[in-house]
XYZ file of C-alpha atoms in Angstrom:
268
model
C 68.569 -13.385 46.419
C 65.125 -12.761 45.185
C 64.068 -10.942 48.518
C 67.070 -8.769 47.949
C 66.188 -7.847 44.441
C 62.605 -7.107 45.562
C 63.886 -4.817 48.567
C 66.097 -2.932 46.118
C 63.195 -2.459 43.514
C 60.410 -1.327 45.691
C 61.949 1.908 47.034
C 62.707 2.842 43.423
C 58.911 2.371 42.717
C 58.003 4.652 45.763
C 56.771 1.614 47.909
C 57.359 0.702 51.140
C 59.460 -2.500 51.778
C 57.246 -4.957 53.587
C 58.330 -8.064 55.566
C 59.004 -11.259 53.707
C 56.024 -12.970 54.536
C 53.655 -10.323 53.418
C 55.256 -9.565 50.101
C 53.533 -12.414 48.260
C 50.111 -11.298 49.514
C 50.582 -7.496 48.876
C 51.677 -8.406 45.284
C 48.835 -10.684 44.602
C 46.220 -8.091 45.908
C 47.796 -5.325 43.827
C 47.545 -7.264 40.416
C 44.183 -8.779 41.054
C 42.764 -5.376 41.820
C 44.193 -3.972 38.522
C 42.801 -6.892 36.639
C 39.347 -6.507 38.011
C 39.375 -2.770 37.497
C 40.331 -3.344 33.807
C 37.471 -5.596 33.289
C 34.995 -3.272 34.671
C 35.782 -0.095 32.520
C 35.453 -1.904 29.281
C 31.727 -1.669 28.138
C 30.470 -3.731 25.556
C 28.452 -1.700 23.227
C 28.157 -4.719 20.524
C 25.249 -6.319 22.251
C 22.849 -3.133 22.063
C 23.718 -2.820 18.224
C 23.060 -6.606 17.609
C 19.635 -6.432 19.336
C 18.621 -3.406 17.130
C 19.413 -5.238 13.953
C 18.027 -8.741 15.087
C 14.948 -7.908 17.174
C 12.747 -7.082 14.106
C 13.432 -10.334 12.639
C 11.891 -12.189 15.381
C 8.456 -10.767 14.559
C 6.376 -11.594 11.405
C 4.927 -7.886 11.443
C 7.303 -6.018 13.563
C 6.268 -2.591 11.891
C 2.505 -3.295 12.096
C 2.084 -2.813 8.369
C -1.070 -4.904 8.126
C -3.000 -2.101 9.698
C -2.214 0.237 6.783
C -4.773 -1.041 4.245
C -7.490 -3.592 3.794
C -9.053 -5.371 1.029
C -11.588 -2.664 0.713
C -9.196 -0.127 0.217
C -7.636 -2.067 -2.657
C -11.029 -2.396 -4.349
C -12.058 1.416 -4.094
C -8.613 2.161 -5.756
C -9.453 -0.123 -8.436
C -6.327 -2.301 -8.078
C -8.188 -5.262 -9.180
C -8.761 -4.061 -12.898
C -6.404 -5.389 -15.388
C -5.912 -5.160 -19.114
C -7.872 -6.544 -21.920
C -7.775 -10.406 -22.719
C -5.450 -9.778 -25.924
C -2.783 -8.044 -23.668
C -2.640 -10.706 -21.197
C 0.926 -12.241 -20.118
C 0.724 -16.002 -19.618
C 2.763 -15.835 -16.349
C -0.097 -13.846 -14.781
C -2.698 -16.119 -15.155
C -2.008 -17.543 -11.653
C -2.909 -14.145 -10.271
C -6.077 -13.662 -12.132
C -9.598 -13.850 -10.345
C -11.753 -14.085 -13.799
C -12.626 -11.979 -16.536
C -15.497 -9.606 -17.282
C -16.441 -8.135 -20.840
C -13.038 -9.185 -22.109
C -11.301 -7.534 -19.150
C -8.917 -9.247 -16.723
C -9.898 -9.021 -13.161
C -7.084 -9.578 -10.517
C -7.260 -11.785 -7.340
C -7.300 -9.036 -4.593
C -6.989 -11.919 -1.882
C -3.379 -12.635 -3.557
C -2.518 -8.829 -3.996
C -3.014 -8.311 -0.407
C -0.754 -11.216 0.423
C 2.113 -10.058 -1.836
C 1.572 -6.330 -1.109
C 1.969 -7.062 2.642
C 5.264 -9.069 2.002
C 6.566 -6.313 -0.234
C 5.868 -3.654 2.305
C 7.399 -5.692 4.941
C 10.706 -6.126 3.129
C 10.810 -2.470 2.301
C 10.423 -1.649 5.833
C 13.254 -3.797 6.732
C 15.408 -2.394 4.047
C 14.486 1.217 5.397
C 15.243 -0.080 8.990
C 18.782 -1.107 8.194
C 19.433 2.252 6.283
C 19.400 0.778 2.858
C 18.910 3.036 -0.304
C 15.489 2.503 -1.984
C 15.083 3.719 -5.483
C 11.642 4.066 -7.023
C 11.340 3.778 -10.747
C 8.515 4.448 -13.247
C 8.123 5.439 -16.782
C 4.441 6.710 -16.572
C 4.805 10.353 -17.291
C 1.386 11.389 -15.613
C 2.744 9.785 -12.060
C 6.099 11.413 -12.368
C 5.550 14.501 -10.090
C 3.548 12.144 -7.299
C 6.396 9.505 -7.271
C 9.159 12.012 -7.156
C 7.396 13.960 -4.251
C 6.683 10.664 -2.602
C 10.363 9.658 -2.596
C 11.270 13.325 -1.388
C 8.870 12.748 1.597
C 10.408 9.580 2.857
C 13.953 10.543 2.249
C 14.616 8.214 -0.632
C 15.419 8.360 -4.545
C 13.205 8.009 -7.717
C 14.007 7.847 -11.456
C 11.104 8.476 -13.663
C 12.963 9.559 -16.893
C 14.416 7.725 -19.728
C 16.546 4.870 -18.304
C 20.121 4.848 -19.895
C 21.474 1.421 -20.184
C 24.223 0.251 -17.951
C 23.294 2.369 -14.841
C 23.571 -0.677 -12.779
C 25.630 -3.022 -14.760
C 28.316 -0.439 -15.753
C 28.234 1.743 -12.631
C 31.891 1.600 -12.142
C 32.599 2.960 -15.493
C 29.961 5.503 -15.500
C 30.222 6.928 -11.976
C 33.713 5.880 -10.922
C 34.878 3.152 -8.220
C 33.168 2.642 -5.056
C 29.733 3.756 -6.039
C 27.094 2.355 -3.897
C 24.026 0.786 -5.843
C 20.557 0.830 -4.448
C 19.637 -1.811 -1.802
C 15.978 -2.097 -3.170
C 14.232 -1.125 -6.261
C 10.636 -0.439 -6.443
C 8.815 -0.604 -9.748
C 5.720 1.136 -9.819
C 5.439 0.304 -13.198
C 7.512 -2.515 -14.821
C 7.035 -1.441 -18.436
C 8.439 1.315 -20.716
C 5.237 0.984 -22.928
C 2.484 -1.403 -23.477
C 4.721 -4.310 -24.662
C 8.353 -3.417 -23.722
C 9.659 -4.316 -20.119
C 11.816 -1.684 -18.268
C 15.431 -2.218 -18.656
C 16.277 -1.794 -15.038
C 14.133 -5.063 -14.342
C 16.597 -7.062 -16.099
C 19.588 -5.210 -14.956
C 18.643 -5.427 -11.311
C 18.327 -9.150 -11.773
C 21.809 -9.430 -13.315
C 23.226 -7.366 -10.259
C 21.362 -9.406 -7.722
C 19.418 -6.330 -6.523
C 16.145 -7.038 -4.808
C 13.142 -5.747 -6.310
C 9.507 -4.937 -5.783
C 7.157 -4.518 -8.509
C 3.626 -3.863 -9.444
C 2.671 -6.155 -12.269
C -0.419 -5.575 -14.107
C -1.850 -8.359 -16.515
C 0.202 -7.620 -19.250
C 3.591 -7.653 -17.353
C 6.098 -10.307 -16.715
C 6.595 -11.066 -13.143
C 9.334 -13.760 -13.547
C 12.408 -11.458 -12.910
C 10.977 -9.621 -9.890
C 11.949 -10.584 -6.216
C 8.375 -9.476 -4.853
C 5.729 -9.254 -7.587
C 2.629 -7.355 -6.541
C -0.357 -8.184 -8.975
C -2.292 -4.786 -9.322
C -3.394 -2.024 -11.561
C -0.443 -0.033 -12.330
C -1.725 2.636 -14.781
C -4.884 3.992 -12.739
C -4.542 7.164 -10.725
C -6.269 6.111 -7.383
C -4.456 2.826 -7.536
C -0.859 4.561 -7.870
C -1.797 7.153 -5.103
C -2.643 4.126 -2.945
C 0.927 2.560 -3.587
C 2.683 5.895 -3.085
C 0.943 6.495 0.362
C 1.781 2.809 1.580
C 5.266 3.003 0.742
C 5.531 6.415 2.035
C 4.138 5.477 5.375
C 5.972 2.176 5.522
C 9.420 3.808 4.876
C 8.605 6.575 7.417
C 7.524 4.119 10.021
C 10.528 1.985 9.615
C 12.925 4.859 10.091
C 10.974 6.227 13.064
C 11.180 2.778 14.602
C 14.993 2.619 14.121
C 15.222 5.914 15.954
C 13.290 4.598 18.854
C 15.133 1.347 19.196
C 18.694 3.452 19.237
C 17.365 5.588 21.913
C 15.925 2.557 23.874
C 19.013 0.193 23.754
C 21.366 3.461 24.180
C 19.683 4.168 27.472
C 19.792 0.656 28.544
C 23.658 0.402 27.692
C 24.372 3.634 29.685
C 22.238 2.404 32.717
C 24.281 -0.964 32.567
């Protein structure tokens, strides 16, 4: 009965009616070939995208940021100069090298280590296409910081910080607004004694922060504190140059990795 139904069905499909012994062989080959072709024409593009994101995490200095600066560069930019002893914050004592003429001297060995970690984290955020916001309240460096942020395709806020820009963003800007993935504080103070409001708000919203902390600053709420001079022109120019080079290098590396693994997936 099954053979009769098969003989009636095959002519309707435009196929020749084979002899009974060969029917099973033909159908098995037909369906086996179709399954094999279906597996061949399904490329897997997730492997290349996973490698693009995971490959930088396997190397401690994937972007080669250690070659951007040296201890002599920090010394020449006067990064080691702090404030007077009377302005010292007690939580900054661990980063001090000593004191000379009643002026605190910061330990540049620790500054190099913390600055390297901060730049490395910034590079990874830029590599993953995160939003980076530079914040400062020093009016003399407003143009410099805004120009640096524009050159690397990121954002800067150097004016008065209105309360609730981060903690109340859904009400002020509407639903679905995207907050920055990293905030870089080139100065963590509004004035000599008052801390910037965004440092506290970023900690409330669990936003990672990088901050240059002088001897009169509080580093406790920052994710990556970098001990250094925050009100000297050579020092701030050095910070801006390093962050600009770091972000541009990370973005260029992302484009290179996408081209590399894109070509590999096409050849495979």
